Every structure is written in C-alpha cells, then in structure tokens.
Short mmCIF file of C-alpha atoms and ligand atoms in Angstrom, two decimals:
data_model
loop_
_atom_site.label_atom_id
_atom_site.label_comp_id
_atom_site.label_asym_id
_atom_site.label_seq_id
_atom_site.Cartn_x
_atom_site.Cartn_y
_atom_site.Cartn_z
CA UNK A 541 33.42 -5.49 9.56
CA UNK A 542 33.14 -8.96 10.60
CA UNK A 543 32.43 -12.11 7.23
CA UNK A 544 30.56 -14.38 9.55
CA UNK A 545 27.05 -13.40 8.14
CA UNK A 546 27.24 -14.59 4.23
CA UNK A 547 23.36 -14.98 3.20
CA UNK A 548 20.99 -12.76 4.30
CA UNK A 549 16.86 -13.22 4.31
CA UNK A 550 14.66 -10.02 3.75
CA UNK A 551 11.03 -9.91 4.39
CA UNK A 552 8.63 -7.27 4.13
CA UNK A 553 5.57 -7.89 7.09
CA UNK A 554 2.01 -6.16 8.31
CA UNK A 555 0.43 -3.59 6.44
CA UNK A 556 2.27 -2.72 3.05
CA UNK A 557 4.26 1.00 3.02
CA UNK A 558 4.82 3.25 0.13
CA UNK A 559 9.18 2.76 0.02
CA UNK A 560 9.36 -1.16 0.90
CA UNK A 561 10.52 -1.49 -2.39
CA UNK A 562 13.05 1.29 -1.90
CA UNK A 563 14.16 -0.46 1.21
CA UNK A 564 14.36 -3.93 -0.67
CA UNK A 565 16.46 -2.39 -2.99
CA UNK A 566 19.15 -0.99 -0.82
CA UNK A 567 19.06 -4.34 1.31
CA UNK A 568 19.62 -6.35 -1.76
CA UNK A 569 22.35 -3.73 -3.32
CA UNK A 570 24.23 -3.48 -0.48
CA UNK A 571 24.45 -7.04 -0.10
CA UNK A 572 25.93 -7.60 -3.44
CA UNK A 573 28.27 -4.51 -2.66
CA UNK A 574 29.82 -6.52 0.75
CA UNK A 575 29.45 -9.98 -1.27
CA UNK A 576 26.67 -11.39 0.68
CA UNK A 577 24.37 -13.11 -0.62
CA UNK A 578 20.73 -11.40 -0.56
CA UNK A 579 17.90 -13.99 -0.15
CA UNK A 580 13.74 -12.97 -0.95
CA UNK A 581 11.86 -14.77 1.82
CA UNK A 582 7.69 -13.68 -0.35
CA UNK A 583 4.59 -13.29 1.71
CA UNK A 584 6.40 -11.95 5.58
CA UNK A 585 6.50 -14.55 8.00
CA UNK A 586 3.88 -16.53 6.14
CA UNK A 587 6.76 -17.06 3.50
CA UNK A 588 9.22 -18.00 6.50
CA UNK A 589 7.15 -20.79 7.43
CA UNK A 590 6.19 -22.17 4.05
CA UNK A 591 9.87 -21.79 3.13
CA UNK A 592 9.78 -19.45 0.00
CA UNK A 593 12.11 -17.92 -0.97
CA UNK A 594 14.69 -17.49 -3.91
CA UNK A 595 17.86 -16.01 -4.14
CA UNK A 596 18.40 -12.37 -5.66
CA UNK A 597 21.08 -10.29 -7.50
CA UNK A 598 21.61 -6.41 -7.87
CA UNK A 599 18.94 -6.76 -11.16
CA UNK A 600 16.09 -8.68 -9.16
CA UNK A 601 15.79 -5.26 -8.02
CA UNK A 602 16.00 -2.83 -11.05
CA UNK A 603 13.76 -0.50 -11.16
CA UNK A 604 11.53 -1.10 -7.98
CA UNK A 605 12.80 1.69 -6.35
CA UNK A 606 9.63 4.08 -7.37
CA UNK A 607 6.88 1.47 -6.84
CA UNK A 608 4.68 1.41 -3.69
CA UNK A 609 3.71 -1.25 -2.48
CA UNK A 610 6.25 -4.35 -1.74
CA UNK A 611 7.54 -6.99 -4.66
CA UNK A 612 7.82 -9.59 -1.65
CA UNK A 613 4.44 -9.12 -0.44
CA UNK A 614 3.50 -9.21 3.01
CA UNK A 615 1.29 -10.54 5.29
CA UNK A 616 0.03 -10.37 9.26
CA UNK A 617 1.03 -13.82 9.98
CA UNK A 618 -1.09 -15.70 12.78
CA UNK A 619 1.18 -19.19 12.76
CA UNK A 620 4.26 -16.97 13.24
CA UNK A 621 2.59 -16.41 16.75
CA UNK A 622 2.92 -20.10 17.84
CA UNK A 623 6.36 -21.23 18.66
CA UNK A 624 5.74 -24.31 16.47
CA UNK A 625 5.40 -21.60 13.31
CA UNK A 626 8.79 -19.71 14.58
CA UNK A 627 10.19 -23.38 14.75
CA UNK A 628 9.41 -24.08 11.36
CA UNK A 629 10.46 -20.80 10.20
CA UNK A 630 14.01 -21.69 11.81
CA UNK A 631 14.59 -24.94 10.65
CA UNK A 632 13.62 -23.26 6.92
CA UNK A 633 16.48 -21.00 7.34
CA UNK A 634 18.72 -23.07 8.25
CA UNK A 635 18.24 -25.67 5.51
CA UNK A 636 18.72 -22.29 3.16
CA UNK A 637 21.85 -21.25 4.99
CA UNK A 638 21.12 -18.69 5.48
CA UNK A 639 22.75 -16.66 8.66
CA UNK A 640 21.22 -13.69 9.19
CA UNK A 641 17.19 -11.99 8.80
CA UNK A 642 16.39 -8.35 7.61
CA UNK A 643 12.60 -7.57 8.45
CA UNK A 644 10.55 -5.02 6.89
CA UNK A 645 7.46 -3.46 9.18
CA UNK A 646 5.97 -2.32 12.14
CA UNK A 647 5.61 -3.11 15.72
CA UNK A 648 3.65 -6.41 14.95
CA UNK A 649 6.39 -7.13 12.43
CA UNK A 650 9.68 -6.47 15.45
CA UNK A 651 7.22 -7.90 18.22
CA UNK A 652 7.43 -11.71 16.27
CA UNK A 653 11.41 -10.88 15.42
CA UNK A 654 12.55 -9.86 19.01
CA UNK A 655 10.38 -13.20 20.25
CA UNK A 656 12.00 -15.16 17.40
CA UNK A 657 15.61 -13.75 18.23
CA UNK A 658 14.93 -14.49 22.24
CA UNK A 659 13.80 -18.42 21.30
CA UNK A 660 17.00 -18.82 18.66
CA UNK A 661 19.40 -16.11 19.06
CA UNK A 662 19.22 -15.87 15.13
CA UNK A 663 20.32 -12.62 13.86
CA UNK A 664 17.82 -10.08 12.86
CA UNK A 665 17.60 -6.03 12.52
CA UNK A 666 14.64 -4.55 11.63
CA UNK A 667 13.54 -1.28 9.19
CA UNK A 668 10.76 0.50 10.11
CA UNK A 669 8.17 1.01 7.74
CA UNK A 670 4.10 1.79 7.93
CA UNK A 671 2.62 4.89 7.58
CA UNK A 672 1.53 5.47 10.66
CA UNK A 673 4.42 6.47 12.09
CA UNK A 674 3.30 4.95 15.26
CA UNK A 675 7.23 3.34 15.95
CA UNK A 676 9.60 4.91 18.77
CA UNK A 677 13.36 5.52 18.03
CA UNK A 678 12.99 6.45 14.67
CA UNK A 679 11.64 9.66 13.88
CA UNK A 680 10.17 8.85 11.13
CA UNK A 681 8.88 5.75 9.86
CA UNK A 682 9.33 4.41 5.70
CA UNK A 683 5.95 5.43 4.13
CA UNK A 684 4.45 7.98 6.69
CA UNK A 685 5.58 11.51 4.60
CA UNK A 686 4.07 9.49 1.32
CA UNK A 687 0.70 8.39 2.76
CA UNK A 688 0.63 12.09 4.68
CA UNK A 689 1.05 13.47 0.99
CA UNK A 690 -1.88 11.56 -0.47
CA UNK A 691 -4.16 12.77 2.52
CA UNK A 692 -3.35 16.06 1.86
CA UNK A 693 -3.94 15.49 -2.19
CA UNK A 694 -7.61 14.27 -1.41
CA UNK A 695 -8.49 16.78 1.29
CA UNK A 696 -7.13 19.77 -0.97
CA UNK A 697 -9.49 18.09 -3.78
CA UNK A 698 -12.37 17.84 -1.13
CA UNK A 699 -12.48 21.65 0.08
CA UNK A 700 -12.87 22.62 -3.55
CA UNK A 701 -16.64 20.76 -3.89
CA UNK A 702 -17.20 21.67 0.31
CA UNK A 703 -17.10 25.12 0.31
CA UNK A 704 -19.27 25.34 -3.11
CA UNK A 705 -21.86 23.36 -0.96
CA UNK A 706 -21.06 25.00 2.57
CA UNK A 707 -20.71 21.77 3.68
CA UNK A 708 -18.82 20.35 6.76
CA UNK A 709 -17.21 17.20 6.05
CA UNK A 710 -15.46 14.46 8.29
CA UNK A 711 -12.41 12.99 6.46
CA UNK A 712 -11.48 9.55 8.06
CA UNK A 713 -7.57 8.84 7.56
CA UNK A 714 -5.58 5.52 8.52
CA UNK A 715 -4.22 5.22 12.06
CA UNK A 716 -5.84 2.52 14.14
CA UNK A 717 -3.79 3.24 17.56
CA UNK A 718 -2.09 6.72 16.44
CA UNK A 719 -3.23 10.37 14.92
CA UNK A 720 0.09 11.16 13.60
CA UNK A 721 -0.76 10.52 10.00
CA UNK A 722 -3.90 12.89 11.30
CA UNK A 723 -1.95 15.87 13.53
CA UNK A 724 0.25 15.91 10.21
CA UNK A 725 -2.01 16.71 7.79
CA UNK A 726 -4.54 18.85 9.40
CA UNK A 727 -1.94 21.27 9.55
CA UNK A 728 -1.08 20.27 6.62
CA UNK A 729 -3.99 21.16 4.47
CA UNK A 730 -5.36 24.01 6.80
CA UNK A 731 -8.46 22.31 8.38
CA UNK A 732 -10.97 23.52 11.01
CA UNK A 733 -10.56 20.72 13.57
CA UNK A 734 -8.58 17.16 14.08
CA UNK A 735 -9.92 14.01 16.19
CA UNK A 736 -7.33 11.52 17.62
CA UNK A 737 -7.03 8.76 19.68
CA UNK A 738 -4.22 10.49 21.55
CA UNK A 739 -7.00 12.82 22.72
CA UNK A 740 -10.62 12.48 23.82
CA UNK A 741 -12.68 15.35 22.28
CA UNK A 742 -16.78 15.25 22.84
CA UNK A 743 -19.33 16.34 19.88
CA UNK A 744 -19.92 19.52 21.76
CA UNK A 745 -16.08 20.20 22.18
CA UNK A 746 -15.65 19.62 18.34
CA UNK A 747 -18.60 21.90 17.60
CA UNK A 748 -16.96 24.60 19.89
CA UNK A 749 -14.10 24.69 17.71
CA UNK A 750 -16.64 24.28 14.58
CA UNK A 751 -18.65 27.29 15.66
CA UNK A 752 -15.38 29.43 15.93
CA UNK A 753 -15.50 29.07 12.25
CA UNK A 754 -19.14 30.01 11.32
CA UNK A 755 -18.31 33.28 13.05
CA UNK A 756 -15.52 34.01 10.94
CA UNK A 757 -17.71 32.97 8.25
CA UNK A 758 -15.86 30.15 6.85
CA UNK A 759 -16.82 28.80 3.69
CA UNK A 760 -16.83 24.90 4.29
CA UNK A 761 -15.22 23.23 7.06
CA UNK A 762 -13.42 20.02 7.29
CA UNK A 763 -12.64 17.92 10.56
CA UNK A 764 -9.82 15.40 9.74
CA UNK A 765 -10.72 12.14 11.63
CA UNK A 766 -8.42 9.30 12.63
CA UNK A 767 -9.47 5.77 12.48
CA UNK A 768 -9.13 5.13 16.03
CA UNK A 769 -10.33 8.40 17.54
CA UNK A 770 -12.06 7.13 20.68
CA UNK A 771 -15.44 9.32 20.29
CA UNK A 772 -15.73 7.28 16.90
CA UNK A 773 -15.77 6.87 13.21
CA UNK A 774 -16.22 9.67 11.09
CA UNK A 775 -19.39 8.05 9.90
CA UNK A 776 -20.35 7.82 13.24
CA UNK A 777 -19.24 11.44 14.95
CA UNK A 778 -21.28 12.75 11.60
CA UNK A 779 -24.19 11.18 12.30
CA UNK A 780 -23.58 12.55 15.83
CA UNK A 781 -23.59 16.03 14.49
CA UNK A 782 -26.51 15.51 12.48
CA UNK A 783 -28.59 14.62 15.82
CA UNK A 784 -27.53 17.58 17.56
CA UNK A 785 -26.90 19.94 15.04
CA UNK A 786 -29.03 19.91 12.39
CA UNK A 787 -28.89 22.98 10.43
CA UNK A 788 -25.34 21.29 9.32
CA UNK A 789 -24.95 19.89 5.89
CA UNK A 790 -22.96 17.26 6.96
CA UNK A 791 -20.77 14.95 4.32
CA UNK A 792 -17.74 11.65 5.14
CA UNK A 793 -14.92 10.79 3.14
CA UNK A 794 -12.80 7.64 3.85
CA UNK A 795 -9.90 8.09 2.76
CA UNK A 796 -8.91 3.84 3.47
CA UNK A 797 -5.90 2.05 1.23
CA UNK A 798 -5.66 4.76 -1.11
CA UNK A 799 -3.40 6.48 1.77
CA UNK A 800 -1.18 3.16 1.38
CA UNK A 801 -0.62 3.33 -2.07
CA UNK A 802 1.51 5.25 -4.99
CA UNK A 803 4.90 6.52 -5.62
CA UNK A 804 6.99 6.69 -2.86
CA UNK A 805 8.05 10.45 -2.09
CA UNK A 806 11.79 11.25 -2.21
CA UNK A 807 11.35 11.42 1.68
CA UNK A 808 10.69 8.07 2.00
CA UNK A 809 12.41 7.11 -0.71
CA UNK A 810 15.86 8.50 0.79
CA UNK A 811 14.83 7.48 4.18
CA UNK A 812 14.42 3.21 3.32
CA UNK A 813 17.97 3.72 1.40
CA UNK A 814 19.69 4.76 3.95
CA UNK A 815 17.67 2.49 6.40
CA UNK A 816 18.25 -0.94 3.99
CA UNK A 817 22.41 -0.16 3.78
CA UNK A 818 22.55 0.43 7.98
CA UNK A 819 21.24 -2.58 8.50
CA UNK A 820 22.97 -4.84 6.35
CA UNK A 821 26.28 -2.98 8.01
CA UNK A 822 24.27 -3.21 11.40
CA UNK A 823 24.24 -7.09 10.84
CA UNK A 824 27.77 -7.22 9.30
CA UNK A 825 28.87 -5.67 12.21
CA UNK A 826 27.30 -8.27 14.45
CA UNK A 827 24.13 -6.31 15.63
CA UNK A 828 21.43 -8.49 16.13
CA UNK A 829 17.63 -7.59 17.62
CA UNK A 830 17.68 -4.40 17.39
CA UNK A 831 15.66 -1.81 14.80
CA UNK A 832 17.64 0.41 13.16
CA UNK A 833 16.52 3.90 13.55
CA UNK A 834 17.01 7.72 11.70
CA UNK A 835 17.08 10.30 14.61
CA UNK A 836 18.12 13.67 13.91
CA UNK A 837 19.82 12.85 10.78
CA UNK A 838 21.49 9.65 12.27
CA UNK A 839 21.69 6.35 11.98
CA UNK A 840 20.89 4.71 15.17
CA UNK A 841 20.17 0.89 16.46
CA UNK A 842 17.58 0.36 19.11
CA UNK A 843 17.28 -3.08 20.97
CA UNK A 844 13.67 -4.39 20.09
CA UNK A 845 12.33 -4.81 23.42
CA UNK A 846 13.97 -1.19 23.94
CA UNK A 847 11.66 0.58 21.24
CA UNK A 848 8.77 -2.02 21.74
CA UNK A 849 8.52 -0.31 25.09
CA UNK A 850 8.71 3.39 24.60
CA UNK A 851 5.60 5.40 23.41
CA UNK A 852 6.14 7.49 20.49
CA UNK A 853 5.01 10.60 21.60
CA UNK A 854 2.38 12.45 19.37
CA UNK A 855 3.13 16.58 19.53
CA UNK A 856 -0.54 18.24 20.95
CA UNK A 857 0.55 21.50 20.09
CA UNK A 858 -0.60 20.48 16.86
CA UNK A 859 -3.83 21.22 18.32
CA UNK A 860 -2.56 24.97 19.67
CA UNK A 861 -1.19 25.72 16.04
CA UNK A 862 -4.74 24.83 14.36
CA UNK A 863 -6.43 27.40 16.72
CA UNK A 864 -4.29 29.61 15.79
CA UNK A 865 -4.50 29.37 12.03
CA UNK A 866 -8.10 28.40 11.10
CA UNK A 867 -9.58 31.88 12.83
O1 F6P B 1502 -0.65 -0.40 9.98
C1 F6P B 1502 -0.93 0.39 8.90
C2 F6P B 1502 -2.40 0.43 8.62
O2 F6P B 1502 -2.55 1.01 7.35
C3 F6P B 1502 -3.27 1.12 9.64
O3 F6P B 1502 -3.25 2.52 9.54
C4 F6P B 1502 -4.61 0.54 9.34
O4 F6P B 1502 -5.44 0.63 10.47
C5 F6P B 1502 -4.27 -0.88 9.03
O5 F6P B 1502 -2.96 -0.88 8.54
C6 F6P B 1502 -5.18 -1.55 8.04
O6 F6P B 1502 -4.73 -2.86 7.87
P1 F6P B 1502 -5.29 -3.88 6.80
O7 F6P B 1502 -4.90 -3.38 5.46
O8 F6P B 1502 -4.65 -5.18 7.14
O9 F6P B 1502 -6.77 -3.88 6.98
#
C-alpha cells in the first residue's frame, strides 16, 4: 500500500440512509488503523464549500454504529453543481491538506464526485448508500434491506385493521425513479398486487389481478405502490379505483421518511463496514473515481462514469412469483 494519501475527507450526501453512520465509522476506524488522518467534512457538499469540517479520532465515532440517520448530515447541494462551488470546494481542501475524499450517497452524490475528479483529478471513491437501491455495480446498496424491513413492519401492521374492514388499500413506498424497495417487499409481506415505474400497469390491469383475489375470497387486499409508478400516486390510482369501481372500500397509506429512518439492520450494518474499510484501502492503494462495490460477496471498484452509465436492472419475475402466491 502506497503513504501518499495522509488526510482523508468523508462526507455523507442526498437523501440520508439507515448505516451512514456504520459506514462513517469504518471510514474513520480504518483510517486511524493505517495512520491517516480521518477528516468530517458536515452538511455533503454544502459543507465542502463552506469549508466545515473538523478532524476525528477512533472515539468521534463510538457508538454511532446503530444509529440511522448520518452524524455528518447531508444535503442535495445545488452550488456543488456550478464549477465555481466545486472550485471553492477544492481550494477548501487544499488549505485543510487534505489529499484524498470519501463520499457517502447515491447517483446524485458520484454524479458531482466523478465531475469534481474530471475538473481536479482529486482523489475520491465513493460508498453507496440510499435505500433505493437504484445504484449499478453493487448489489446492494447501504440502507435498502433496513428501509425494505420497515415497509414490511407497517404493511404487516396494515393487513391486520384491512382485512377486519375488507378493505383494499394502496401503500405508497419511497422510490422516485426505481420499484426495488417496492418488488422487495411485496413479496415480502405477501400482497395482492405491486405498481412500479419499471412497468406500466393500467387501473383495469391492476383490477384484473385485484379481482383474481375476490374470487378466492380474500379477506383484504393490499397493492404496494411506488412513488414513481407512472399510472400515479397511490392517492391518485385510489381515487381511480373509486371512479370505476365503486363497490371497493378503498383506503392509502404513505409510508414517506419513516422508510428512511431507525436502526440499521445487521445487513446494512455489515455491508457499510466492509464498504468504509475497501475504500480507505481502495484510496491507499491509489484508486481514485471509482465506487466501490459488494458483488457476489466481493469487494469490487467501479469507475464512476462506468456505473453512472449502466441501468440497474429491476427482476420482473417478481411480478410472476406474486401470481403465483397470492391465489
Ligand atoms: O433517494 C432516496 C429517497 O428517499 C427517495 O426514495 C425519495 O424519493 C427521496 O429520497 C426523497 O427525498 P427528500 O427527503 O429530499 O424529499
């Protein structure tokens, strides 16, 4: 392992995940454990411009491991899209000597880092974390198995009051561009039908699937809804329903930030360790602009523009396997 890197920046950006803090952790330990110097750069990029950050030891980080959330904070950070904001951020590091940039997020967060690493050639790996699961060359992102956890938690709570009432209810989970948080857990928690923006389903298709149900006599039915299904919202497919059909006793639950929050699972928890100590080796070992990855069990490093420009695949069968089981 090459000593050129000696202080390293970590930053947690975009939309918070349950095991940041787990990932923070493992940066900041490993750091100590290759005597680096670990440095807290608060508030994502926002913090890289405004230049704040302090420096960290192996018991800044006691006892974050099992908190959600992130102790840096984070932020979706419009100046870091100007190359005067990326300037500033530069200069900052600089005057903090600091050599080398660990960043904590999604594909907003890696867009702004392989930009930044294009315009400066300043060394930076990323960890993928958001609970959408929506990043390619990982196969799993940091905080997807927790926030798939809490969706099943709420929809097993749900089906208890729904099938005392009869009632069909439209549960609206997180995943602006992606239904994997959505595939997951209608599987998951044994639901009637799933809506993503992967695939277009009409009212009348969903109701197809519905019916199938009130032959078999089901009880209550639930249709798990991602945010960015194309036909709409769940507040808006229900009111759909209640046009066309209705003799239904139709009911929405958004599920929102609750999915973000909470104690990381041991999944996740595992997953950001092992994640936080690759890429402080990635970096010692002179990696630079690429994400590290965990595919089938191992550590891998993908060049930012590489994984920007795949598409994660999202597995239909899903779709198959619900047919299958809700008869
Ligand atoms: O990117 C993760 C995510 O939780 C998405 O699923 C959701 O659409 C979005 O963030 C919400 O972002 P914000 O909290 O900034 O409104």
């Amino acid at each position: 392992m090459t000593a050129k890197i000696q202080r390293i920046g970590v930053l947690t950006s975009g939309g918070d995940a349950p095991g940041m803090n787990a990932a923070i952790r493992a940066v900041v330990r490993s750091c100590i454990y290759y005597k680096k110097e670990p440095v807290a750069i608060y508030r994502g990029y926002e913090g890289l411009i405004a230049g704040d950050f302090e420096d960290l030891d192996a018991r800044s980080v006691s006892n974050i491991i099992q908190r959600g959330g992130t102790v840096l904070k984070s932020s979706r950070s419009k100046t870091f899209m100007t190359a005067e904001g990326r300037k500033t951020a530069y200069e900052n590091l600089k005057k903090a000597d600091i050599d080398g940039l660990i960043t904590i997020g999604g594909n907003g967060t890696f867009t702004g880092a392989s930009i930044f690493y294009q315009e400066f050639k300043f060394p930076v790996i990323g960890i993928p974390a958001t609970i959408d699961n929506d990043i390619a060359a990982t196969d799993f992102t940091i905080g997807f198995d927790t926030a798939c956890n809490k969706v099943i938690d709420a929809i097993d709570s749900i089906k208890d009051t729904a099938s005392s009432h009869n009632r069909l209810f439209f549960i609206e989970v997180m995943g602006r561009h992606s239904g994997f948080i959505a595939l997951r857990t209608a599987i998951a928690a044994g639901v009637e039908a799933v809506m993503v923006p992967e695939q277009e389903m009409s009212i009348e298709e969903l109701m197809q699937v519905i019916e199938r149900g009130g032959v078999s006599k089901k009880s209550s039915t639930i249709v798990v809804v991602a945010e960015g299904c194309k036909t709409g919202s769940a507040t808006q497919i229900a009111k759909m329903v209640d046009e066309k059909y209705p003799d239904y006793d139709t009911k929405v639950t958004v599920l929102g930030h609750l999915q973000r929050g909470g104690t990381p699972s041991c999944t996740d928890r595992e997953l950001a360790c092992r994640m936080g100590v690759a890429a402080v080796e990635g970096l010692m070992q002179g990696k630079t602009n690429d994400m590290v990855g965990i595919v089938w069990q191992n550590v891998t490093f993908t060049p930012f523009k590489e994984m920007l420009d795949m598409d994660k695949f999202i597995n239909l069968d899903v779709f198959r396997i619900n047919e299958i089981l809700s008869v």
